[in-house]
Tab-separated table of C-alpha atoms and ligand atoms in Angstrom:
chain	number	residue	atom	x	y	z
A	2	UNK	CA	-5.161	38.667	-39.013
A	3	UNK	CA	-8.674	39.921	-39.713
A	4	UNK	CA	-11.958	38.337	-38.720
A	5	UNK	CA	-12.602	36.717	-42.118
A	6	UNK	CA	-9.221	34.926	-42.008
A	7	UNK	CA	-10.107	33.700	-38.534
A	8	UNK	CA	-13.445	32.424	-39.819
A	9	UNK	CA	-11.588	30.458	-42.497
A	10	UNK	CA	-9.309	28.834	-39.914
A	11	UNK	CA	-12.314	27.869	-37.820
A	12	UNK	CA	-14.003	26.390	-40.889
A	13	UNK	CA	-10.864	24.409	-41.864
A	14	UNK	CA	-10.549	23.163	-38.287
A	15	UNK	CA	-14.204	22.189	-38.255
A	16	UNK	CA	-13.947	20.258	-41.523
A	17	UNK	CA	-10.529	18.696	-41.085
A	18	UNK	CA	-9.658	18.494	-37.388
A	19	UNK	CA	-12.630	18.523	-35.011
A	20	UNK	CA	-16.184	19.633	-35.705
A	21	UNK	CA	-17.164	18.855	-32.104
A	22	UNK	CA	-14.603	21.203	-30.598
A	23	UNK	CA	-15.610	24.029	-32.919
A	24	UNK	CA	-19.295	23.547	-32.054
A	25	UNK	CA	-18.598	23.556	-28.315
A	26	UNK	CA	-16.329	26.589	-28.265
A	27	UNK	CA	-18.709	28.533	-30.525
A	28	UNK	CA	-21.675	27.733	-28.321
A	29	UNK	CA	-19.950	29.299	-25.322
A	30	UNK	CA	-18.361	32.192	-27.177
A	31	UNK	CA	-14.845	30.942	-26.559
A	32	UNK	CA	-13.558	30.572	-30.124
A	33	UNK	CA	-10.077	31.714	-29.154
A	34	UNK	CA	-7.195	30.862	-31.482
A	35	UNK	CA	-3.790	31.396	-29.957
A	36	UNK	CA	-1.786	33.835	-32.044
A	37	UNK	CA	0.910	35.806	-30.260
A	38	UNK	CA	2.146	34.214	-27.071
A	39	UNK	CA	4.731	35.581	-24.727
A	40	UNK	CA	5.523	35.142	-21.041
A	41	UNK	CA	2.281	34.798	-19.108
A	42	UNK	CA	0.009	35.919	-21.962
A	43	UNK	CA	-1.733	34.509	-24.991
A	44	UNK	CA	-3.457	36.669	-27.602
A	45	UNK	CA	-6.128	35.691	-30.123
A	46	UNK	CA	-5.018	35.647	-33.789
A	47	UNK	CA	-7.094	38.758	-34.452
A	48	UNK	CA	-5.187	40.581	-31.716
A	49	UNK	CA	-8.509	41.510	-30.128
A	50	UNK	CA	-8.353	39.461	-26.969
A	51	UNK	CA	-5.493	38.729	-24.592
A	52	UNK	CA	-5.642	36.311	-21.685
A	53	UNK	CA	-3.324	35.854	-18.765
A	54	UNK	CA	-2.632	32.138	-18.897
A	55	UNK	CA	-3.539	30.588	-15.562
A	56	UNK	CA	-3.723	27.094	-16.900
A	57	UNK	CA	-0.292	26.866	-18.510
A	58	UNK	CA	-1.366	23.558	-20.085
A	59	UNK	CA	-1.048	21.965	-16.682
A	60	UNK	CA	2.516	23.181	-16.294
A	61	UNK	CA	3.862	23.030	-19.853
A	62	UNK	CA	4.394	26.782	-19.627
A	63	UNK	CA	5.955	26.887	-16.171
A	64	UNK	CA	8.678	29.097	-17.630
A	65	UNK	CA	6.204	31.171	-19.616
A	66	UNK	CA	5.479	31.130	-23.302
A	67	UNK	CA	8.503	31.276	-25.581
A	68	UNK	CA	10.992	31.594	-22.761
A	69	UNK	CA	14.057	33.191	-24.421
A	70	UNK	CA	16.589	31.024	-22.556
A	71	UNK	CA	14.771	27.853	-23.585
A	72	UNK	CA	14.459	29.030	-27.192
A	73	UNK	CA	18.161	29.822	-27.271
A	74	UNK	CA	18.975	26.322	-25.988
A	75	UNK	CA	16.808	24.798	-28.680
A	76	UNK	CA	18.161	26.959	-31.483
A	77	UNK	CA	21.734	26.107	-30.451
A	78	UNK	CA	20.839	22.424	-30.306
A	79	UNK	CA	19.516	22.504	-33.873
A	80	UNK	CA	22.933	23.711	-35.089
A	81	UNK	CA	24.485	20.357	-34.249
A	82	UNK	CA	21.901	17.774	-33.294
A	83	UNK	CA	18.640	16.197	-34.360
A	84	UNK	CA	16.328	13.536	-32.940
A	85	UNK	CA	19.223	11.091	-32.621
A	86	UNK	CA	18.660	7.357	-32.464
A	87	UNK	CA	16.873	5.871	-29.498
A	88	UNK	CA	18.929	2.656	-29.725
A	89	UNK	CA	22.399	4.170	-29.541
A	90	UNK	CA	24.272	5.505	-26.567
A	91	UNK	CA	23.711	9.269	-26.592
A	92	UNK	CA	25.696	12.193	-25.178
A	93	UNK	CA	22.567	14.280	-24.563
A	94	UNK	CA	20.557	11.521	-22.917
A	95	UNK	CA	23.555	10.611	-20.748
A	96	UNK	CA	23.897	14.236	-19.599
A	97	UNK	CA	20.187	14.642	-18.932
A	98	UNK	CA	19.921	11.279	-17.127
A	99	UNK	CA	22.866	12.219	-14.917
A	100	UNK	CA	21.434	15.661	-14.144
A	101	UNK	CA	18.066	14.204	-13.186
A	102	UNK	CA	19.801	11.688	-10.908
A	103	UNK	CA	21.689	14.554	-9.224
A	104	UNK	CA	18.454	16.473	-8.666
A	105	UNK	CA	16.495	13.494	-7.340
A	106	UNK	CA	16.914	12.167	-3.797
A	107	UNK	CA	18.058	8.662	-2.876
A	108	UNK	CA	18.924	6.213	-5.609
A	109	UNK	CA	16.477	7.532	-8.221
A	110	UNK	CA	19.388	7.244	-10.627
A	111	UNK	CA	17.989	5.938	-13.918
A	112	UNK	CA	15.711	7.451	-16.551
A	113	UNK	CA	13.903	6.274	-19.654
A	114	UNK	CA	12.779	9.163	-21.873
A	115	UNK	CA	9.543	9.513	-23.755
A	116	UNK	CA	7.481	11.979	-25.748
A	117	UNK	CA	4.259	12.201	-23.740
A	118	UNK	CA	3.282	11.899	-20.094
A	119	UNK	CA	0.965	8.999	-20.901
A	120	UNK	CA	3.822	7.145	-22.539
A	121	UNK	CA	6.052	7.734	-19.506
A	122	UNK	CA	3.313	6.358	-17.222
A	123	UNK	CA	2.838	3.329	-19.505
A	124	UNK	CA	6.551	2.602	-19.236
A	125	UNK	CA	6.511	2.952	-15.440
A	126	UNK	CA	3.668	0.428	-15.203
A	127	UNK	CA	5.424	-1.936	-17.619
A	128	UNK	CA	8.624	-1.725	-15.593
A	129	UNK	CA	6.781	-2.297	-12.305
A	130	UNK	CA	5.150	-5.400	-13.763
A	131	UNK	CA	8.337	-6.627	-15.413
A	132	UNK	CA	10.404	-6.152	-12.278
A	133	UNK	CA	7.969	-7.485	-9.691
A	134	UNK	CA	6.388	-10.231	-11.813
A	135	UNK	CA	3.024	-9.009	-10.471
A	136	UNK	CA	0.177	-7.666	-12.594
A	137	UNK	CA	-2.072	-5.627	-10.327
A	138	UNK	CA	-2.004	-1.823	-10.459
A	139	UNK	CA	-3.767	0.416	-7.921
A	140	UNK	CA	-4.490	4.090	-8.592
A	141	UNK	CA	-6.661	6.871	-7.158
A	142	UNK	CA	-10.271	7.483	-8.096
A	143	UNK	CA	-10.386	10.783	-9.938
A	144	UNK	CA	-6.666	10.673	-10.714
A	145	UNK	CA	-5.388	11.445	-14.180
A	146	UNK	CA	-2.358	9.924	-15.875
A	147	UNK	CA	-2.999	10.392	-19.592
A	148	UNK	CA	-4.953	8.827	-22.407
A	149	UNK	CA	-2.561	6.137	-23.639
A	150	UNK	CA	-3.072	2.419	-22.921
A	151	UNK	CA	-1.966	1.651	-19.367
A	152	UNK	CA	-2.176	5.290	-18.222
A	153	UNK	CA	-5.801	5.339	-19.393
A	154	UNK	CA	-6.444	2.076	-17.576
A	155	UNK	CA	-5.205	3.686	-14.339
A	156	UNK	CA	-7.396	6.765	-14.838
A	157	UNK	CA	-11.036	7.570	-14.348
A	158	UNK	CA	-13.849	5.556	-15.869
A	159	UNK	CA	-15.361	8.458	-17.795
A	160	UNK	CA	-12.422	8.425	-20.252
A	161	UNK	CA	-12.435	4.647	-20.735
A	162	UNK	CA	-16.110	3.843	-20.784
A	163	UNK	CA	-16.771	4.435	-24.533
A	164	UNK	CA	-13.902	2.121	-25.453
A	165	UNK	CA	-15.058	-1.094	-23.821
A	166	UNK	CA	-14.003	-3.044	-20.769
A	167	UNK	CA	-10.959	-1.863	-18.883
A	168	UNK	CA	-7.679	-3.737	-19.082
A	169	UNK	CA	-7.731	-6.385	-16.311
A	170	UNK	CA	-5.859	-5.989	-13.023
A	171	UNK	CA	-6.449	-2.252	-12.526
A	172	UNK	CA	-8.274	-1.000	-9.463
A	173	UNK	CA	-8.846	2.356	-7.799
A	174	UNK	CA	-9.100	3.607	-4.243
A	175	UNK	CA	-10.483	6.910	-2.933
A	176	UNK	CA	-8.049	9.771	-2.315
A	177	UNK	CA	-7.053	10.264	1.310
A	178	UNK	CA	-8.402	6.927	2.560
A	179	UNK	CA	-5.407	5.062	3.943
A	180	UNK	CA	-7.474	2.075	5.101
A	181	UNK	CA	-8.882	1.547	1.601
A	182	UNK	CA	-5.351	1.772	0.220
A	183	UNK	CA	-4.064	-0.749	2.758
A	184	UNK	CA	-6.827	-3.161	1.808
A	185	UNK	CA	-6.272	-2.843	-1.933
A	186	UNK	CA	-2.486	-2.732	-2.079
A	187	UNK	CA	-1.311	-6.257	-1.315
A	188	UNK	CA	1.561	-8.598	-2.087
A	189	UNK	CA	-0.070	-9.100	-5.520
A	190	UNK	CA	0.201	-5.407	-6.380
A	191	UNK	CA	2.972	-4.397	-8.772
A	192	UNK	CA	2.534	-0.655	-8.318
A	193	UNK	CA	0.496	2.058	-6.718
A	194	UNK	CA	0.378	5.265	-8.761
A	195	UNK	CA	-0.813	8.725	-7.796
A	196	UNK	CA	-0.195	12.366	-8.657
A	197	UNK	CA	1.423	14.110	-5.689
A	198	UNK	CA	-1.408	16.647	-5.849
A	199	UNK	CA	-4.188	15.194	-8.012
A	200	UNK	CA	-5.033	18.084	-10.342
A	201	UNK	CA	-8.044	16.796	-12.261
A	202	UNK	CA	-9.527	15.685	-8.939
A	203	UNK	CA	-9.519	19.355	-7.922
A	204	UNK	CA	-6.026	20.137	-6.552
A	205	UNK	CA	-6.536	17.936	-3.520
A	206	UNK	CA	-3.440	18.446	-1.386
A	207	UNK	CA	-2.625	15.263	0.571
A	208	UNK	CA	-1.437	15.434	4.154
A	209	UNK	CA	1.931	14.207	5.309
A	210	UNK	CA	0.621	11.301	7.388
A	211	UNK	CA	-1.272	9.891	4.390
A	212	UNK	CA	1.745	10.056	2.093
A	213	UNK	CA	4.055	8.556	4.691
A	214	UNK	CA	1.605	5.733	5.406
A	215	UNK	CA	1.279	5.014	1.682
A	216	UNK	CA	5.053	4.873	1.320
A	217	UNK	CA	5.332	2.570	4.297
A	218	UNK	CA	2.597	0.241	3.112
A	219	UNK	CA	4.054	0.010	-0.411
A	220	UNK	CA	7.428	-0.890	1.092
A	221	UNK	CA	5.879	-3.531	3.330
A	222	UNK	CA	4.023	-5.207	0.461
A	223	UNK	CA	6.866	-4.902	-2.066
A	224	UNK	CA	4.692	-2.625	-4.208
A	225	UNK	CA	6.421	0.065	-6.243
A	226	UNK	CA	5.240	3.573	-5.376
A	227	UNK	CA	4.973	5.597	-8.590
A	228	UNK	CA	4.569	9.336	-8.197
A	229	UNK	CA	3.222	11.222	-11.203
A	230	UNK	CA	4.843	14.673	-11.160
A	231	UNK	CA	3.775	15.613	-14.683
A	232	UNK	CA	1.953	18.676	-13.299
A	233	UNK	CA	3.512	19.051	-9.858
A	234	UNK	CA	7.178	18.750	-10.805
A	235	UNK	CA	9.785	21.364	-11.694
A	236	UNK	CA	8.984	23.920	-9.024
A	237	UNK	CA	5.216	24.140	-9.408
A	238	UNK	CA	4.605	23.557	-5.701
A	239	UNK	CA	7.513	25.658	-4.424
A	240	UNK	CA	9.909	22.721	-4.215
A	241	UNK	CA	11.609	21.216	-7.229
A	242	UNK	CA	9.627	17.985	-6.762
A	243	UNK	CA	6.314	18.087	-4.897
A	244	UNK	CA	6.986	14.789	-3.101
A	245	UNK	CA	9.770	16.615	-1.230
A	246	UNK	CA	7.024	18.265	0.862
A	247	UNK	CA	6.303	14.830	2.332
A	248	UNK	CA	9.754	13.499	3.227
A	249	UNK	CA	9.232	10.410	1.144
A	250	UNK	CA	11.225	8.897	-1.690
A	251	UNK	CA	9.098	7.239	-4.359
A	252	UNK	CA	10.260	4.259	-6.409
A	253	UNK	CA	9.537	6.004	-9.690
A	254	UNK	CA	8.826	9.579	-10.700
A	255	UNK	CA	7.063	10.618	-13.902
A	256	UNK	CA	8.001	13.969	-15.423
A	257	UNK	CA	6.418	15.602	-18.450
A	258	UNK	CA	4.809	18.852	-19.507
A	259	UNK	CA	7.191	21.508	-18.121
A	260	UNK	CA	10.290	19.457	-18.935
A	261	UNK	CA	9.610	20.496	-22.542
A	262	UNK	CA	9.992	24.186	-21.700
A	263	UNK	CA	6.823	24.505	-23.809
A	264	UNK	CA	9.093	24.206	-26.812
A	265	UNK	CA	10.107	20.613	-27.474
A	266	UNK	CA	8.244	17.543	-26.177
A	267	UNK	CA	10.190	15.323	-23.821
A	268	UNK	CA	9.132	13.277	-20.793
A	269	UNK	CA	10.917	11.097	-18.289
A	270	UNK	CA	10.327	8.007	-16.189
A	271	UNK	CA	12.889	8.200	-13.405
A	272	UNK	CA	13.353	5.070	-11.306
A	273	UNK	CA	15.410	3.678	-8.456
A	274	UNK	CA	18.615	1.889	-9.252
A	275	UNK	CA	17.537	-1.694	-8.357
A	276	UNK	CA	14.830	-1.701	-11.049
A	277	UNK	CA	17.429	-1.159	-13.725
A	278	UNK	CA	18.178	-4.866	-13.379
A	279	UNK	CA	15.099	-5.481	-15.518
A	280	UNK	CA	16.420	-3.399	-18.409
A	281	UNK	CA	19.882	-4.861	-18.016
A	282	UNK	CA	18.340	-8.168	-18.999
A	283	UNK	CA	16.077	-6.609	-21.657
A	284	UNK	CA	17.856	-3.466	-22.901
A	285	UNK	CA	15.804	-3.134	-26.097
A	286	UNK	CA	12.401	-4.137	-24.780
A	287	UNK	CA	11.063	-0.591	-24.761
A	288	UNK	CA	11.503	1.663	-27.783
A	289	UNK	CA	10.250	5.203	-28.363
A	290	UNK	CA	11.542	6.594	-31.661
A	291	UNK	CA	11.240	10.226	-30.618
A	292	UNK	CA	11.590	9.629	-26.872
A	293	UNK	CA	14.588	11.496	-25.497
A	294	UNK	CA	15.293	13.327	-28.746
A	295	UNK	CA	18.710	14.950	-28.487
A	296	UNK	CA	17.268	18.394	-29.159
A	297	UNK	CA	14.625	17.779	-26.502
A	298	UNK	CA	17.322	16.669	-24.050
A	299	UNK	CA	19.217	19.942	-24.553
A	300	UNK	CA	15.985	21.866	-23.943
A	301	UNK	CA	15.257	19.831	-20.802
A	302	UNK	CA	18.760	20.474	-19.454
A	303	UNK	CA	18.109	24.209	-19.747
A	304	UNK	CA	14.696	23.811	-18.079
A	305	UNK	CA	16.343	21.981	-15.161
A	306	UNK	CA	19.056	24.631	-14.873
A	307	UNK	CA	16.409	27.360	-14.522
A	308	UNK	CA	13.938	25.435	-12.361
A	309	UNK	CA	16.424	24.038	-9.839
A	310	UNK	CA	17.914	27.482	-9.086
A	311	UNK	CA	17.105	28.307	-5.435
A	312	UNK	CA	16.276	31.915	-6.445
A	313	UNK	CA	13.679	30.629	-8.866
A	314	UNK	CA	12.031	28.479	-6.185
A	315	UNK	CA	12.159	31.387	-3.758
A	316	UNK	CA	10.322	33.495	-6.331
A	317	UNK	CA	7.635	30.799	-6.736
A	318	UNK	CA	7.085	30.736	-2.969
A	319	UNK	CA	6.911	34.524	-2.747
A	320	UNK	CA	4.325	34.744	-5.523
A	321	UNK	CA	2.388	31.866	-3.942
A	322	UNK	CA	2.345	33.750	-0.635
A	323	UNK	CA	0.903	36.877	-2.204
A	324	UNK	CA	-1.677	34.866	-4.160
A	325	UNK	CA	-2.784	33.178	-0.924
A	326	UNK	CA	-3.266	36.585	0.733
A	327	UNK	CA	-5.289	37.850	-2.227
A	328	UNK	CA	-7.456	34.769	-2.280
A	329	UNK	CA	-8.086	34.950	1.426
A	330	UNK	CA	-9.388	38.464	0.831
A	331	UNK	CA	-11.600	37.174	-2.009
A	332	UNK	CA	-12.882	34.348	0.158
A	333	UNK	CA	-14.136	36.872	2.681
A	334	UNK	CA	-15.601	39.067	-0.024
A	335	UNK	CA	-17.402	36.246	-1.860
A	336	UNK	CA	-18.377	34.044	1.077
A	337	UNK	CA	-21.551	32.929	-0.689
A	338	UNK	CA	-19.600	31.441	-3.564
A	339	UNK	CA	-16.170	30.329	-2.386
A	340	UNK	CA	-15.949	27.295	-0.126
A	341	UNK	CA	-12.190	27.173	0.062
A	342	UNK	CA	-8.874	27.688	-1.569
A	343	UNK	CA	-6.527	24.777	-2.195
A	344	UNK	CA	-2.873	25.499	-2.607
A	345	UNK	CA	0.603	24.065	-2.656
A	346	UNK	CA	2.958	26.685	-4.067
A	347	UNK	CA	1.551	27.951	-7.347
A	348	UNK	CA	-0.619	24.877	-7.772
A	349	UNK	CA	-3.940	26.298	-6.741
A	350	UNK	CA	-7.646	25.584	-6.939
A	351	UNK	CA	-10.696	27.628	-6.018
A	352	UNK	CA	-13.385	25.459	-4.491
A	353	UNK	CA	-16.918	26.722	-4.993
A	354	UNK	CA	-20.018	25.508	-3.212
A	355	UNK	CA	-22.038	24.693	-6.298
A	356	UNK	CA	-21.321	21.694	-8.422
A	357	UNK	CA	-20.827	23.460	-11.752
A	358	UNK	CA	-19.319	26.715	-10.558
A	359	UNK	CA	-15.796	25.578	-11.388
A	360	UNK	CA	-16.739	25.281	-14.999
A	361	UNK	CA	-18.846	28.402	-15.054
A	362	UNK	CA	-15.888	30.234	-13.562
A	363	UNK	CA	-13.841	29.076	-16.574
A	364	UNK	CA	-16.202	31.036	-18.830
A	365	UNK	CA	-16.443	34.004	-16.463
A	366	UNK	CA	-12.647	34.181	-16.164
A	367	UNK	CA	-12.311	34.001	-19.937
A	368	UNK	CA	-14.615	37.004	-20.286
A	369	UNK	CA	-12.520	38.786	-17.655
A	370	UNK	CA	-9.265	38.165	-19.554
A	371	UNK	CA	-7.923	35.115	-17.730
A	372	UNK	CA	-7.636	31.506	-18.819
A	373	UNK	CA	-8.143	28.985	-16.054
A	374	UNK	CA	-9.672	25.535	-16.299
A	375	UNK	CA	-12.132	23.661	-14.148
A	376	UNK	CA	-11.197	20.277	-12.661
A	377	UNK	CA	-13.113	17.720	-14.651
A	378	UNK	CA	-13.310	15.187	-11.838
A	379	UNK	CA	-14.654	17.774	-9.389
A	380	UNK	CA	-16.388	20.583	-11.199
A	381	UNK	CA	-16.832	22.653	-8.078
A	382	UNK	CA	-13.147	23.439	-8.452
A	383	UNK	CA	-11.336	25.686	-10.893
A	384	UNK	CA	-7.609	25.080	-11.268
A	385	UNK	CA	-5.186	27.977	-11.429
A	386	UNK	CA	-1.675	27.175	-12.531
A	387	UNK	CA	-0.065	30.415	-13.655
A	388	UNK	CA	3.414	30.339	-15.170
A	389	UNK	CA	6.011	30.219	-12.400
A	390	UNK	CA	7.748	33.277	-13.838
A	391	UNK	CA	4.791	35.551	-13.080
A	392	UNK	CA	5.639	38.934	-11.620
A	393	UNK	CA	4.161	40.518	-8.535
A	394	UNK	CA	2.057	42.800	-10.814
A	395	UNK	CA	0.713	39.784	-12.643
A	396	UNK	CA	-0.270	38.141	-9.359
A	397	UNK	CA	-2.279	41.297	-8.592
A	398	UNK	CA	-3.837	41.017	-12.049
A	399	UNK	CA	-4.873	37.410	-11.353
A	400	UNK	CA	-6.460	38.413	-8.046
A	401	UNK	CA	-8.301	41.281	-9.713
A	402	UNK	CA	-9.527	39.123	-12.616
A	403	UNK	CA	-10.603	36.355	-10.259
A	404	UNK	CA	-12.618	38.918	-8.304
A	405	UNK	CA	-14.265	40.142	-11.512
A	406	UNK	CA	-15.001	36.607	-12.704
A	407	UNK	CA	-16.654	35.603	-9.430
A	408	UNK	CA	-18.799	38.706	-9.801
A	409	UNK	CA	-20.078	37.279	-13.107
A	410	UNK	CA	-20.944	33.866	-11.667
A	411	UNK	CA	-24.497	34.770	-10.749
A	412	UNK	CA	-25.186	35.844	-14.338
A	413	UNK	CA	-23.675	32.695	-15.836
A	414	UNK	CA	-25.517	30.450	-13.414
A	415	UNK	CA	-28.731	31.910	-14.774
A	416	UNK	CA	-27.628	31.745	-18.428
A	417	UNK	CA	-26.375	28.176	-18.603
A	418	UNK	CA	-28.243	25.317	-17.057
A	419	UNK	CA	-25.881	23.613	-14.684
A	420	UNK	CA	-25.801	20.124	-16.174
A	421	UNK	CA	-25.261	20.951	-19.830
A	422	UNK	CA	-23.279	24.122	-19.130
A	423	UNK	CA	-19.653	23.789	-20.160
A	424	UNK	CA	-19.727	20.007	-19.940
A	425	UNK	CA	-16.656	18.368	-21.397
A	426	UNK	CA	-15.603	21.589	-23.052
A	427	UNK	CA	-11.968	20.678	-22.810
A	428	UNK	CA	-12.338	16.913	-22.725
A	429	UNK	CA	-10.894	16.657	-19.227
B	17	LIG	C1	-0.799	14.315	-13.923
B	17	LIG	C2	-0.730	13.960	-15.373
B	17	LIG	N1	-0.145	12.810	-15.736
B	17	LIG	C3	-0.043	12.459	-17.027
B	17	LIG	C4	-0.553	13.260	-18.023
B	17	LIG	C5	-0.460	12.832	-19.449
B	17	LIG	O1	0.431	13.603	-20.160
B	17	LIG	P1	0.347	13.694	-21.743
B	17	LIG	O2	-0.890	14.459	-22.103
B	17	LIG	O3	1.623	14.374	-22.135
B	17	LIG	O4	0.275	12.274	-22.245
B	17	LIG	C6	-1.175	14.463	-17.697
B	17	LIG	C7	-1.739	15.345	-18.733
B	17	LIG	O5	-2.538	16.217	-18.526
B	17	LIG	C8	-1.276	14.825	-16.331
B	17	LIG	O6	-1.864	15.960	-15.953
């Protein structure tokens, strides 16, 4: 595609989809339109710029772009199936529900399927309320669970504020503060929800004692512990489920993004067997027309087959090890800029000293040929979530491009005033 065709697309997008996004991306010289995409790379429609994708849409592209095994599963599925009917008993949903139960610990044996992560969180909160008869929901300040109704209510104020008062009975506690959690989570609390590693908060990796204490307190108060694994699940952290690092079993687990294989949207709310009693009484109380589409279920089964393979997880851990070494080297080299490096498997964040350096790094990395995204709830941090299928050579490329991008930070700090710099460029 030539430049004039690209201009036309940008104009159509501006006039019919989002003028604000076009204005923002143009201002910062990041008017990238994904054309070719394959494995760890995305290329602009003009073919002039290629980026190594270190955002992966928060884990949608765990298995890379257009993974051939996932595509094959989807193509085969289209020969015989379609969306199916959410109301009926379904072969594909039965198979996928069973497989998830096998891969989850304890009695996390039941699943309701959805289309988006937000929808899956909404359902988890509905179920917690329906089952416990309690209304109150506690979440983490700076956590992110999506932009739908109840998920939005459990998220940060900045996304809710323009839309009026929050839904009643939602409160937040600071990450890592077990005393605050103990005070807020009481016998009136239906559920406590958190991401295993809160990504938008800046890849804050919790410690074991905190997670264990949270689990214990939820059990004591009869509060359901909902773990959002939309970003952390499916091998991202070096284990199939990130909560496995903490020797805890949640009451519900939310899966999204990567379950789609980047090809067909499907999400899951997995919950412990006792809570199924609620749906036994109300089997048709929650409907999602496209949730658990039969084609999506076939895709998800393939994703699980690949992601649960011990060799695959071993690969993730190996690549994570090399990335950690490279970043340690960069930390020493760029001591003035880098405050720390946060990591659990291939879920990583670079913590800078200055407030807006995470977002300036986004621009600097883009210019260096790498797409990574700052953490909107802590802009000192830039998140790096490369596809889990990255090769050793690609890890070296990420280290090299990170090095180059940090080298550009001084220039960008001078060019863009900190406050208005890349503010809200990606909406979160
Ligand atoms: C941790 C987490 N939970 C939930 C969601 C919401 O998922 P979706 O955008 O599919 O609604 C996201 C999306 O970024 C997320 O990162």
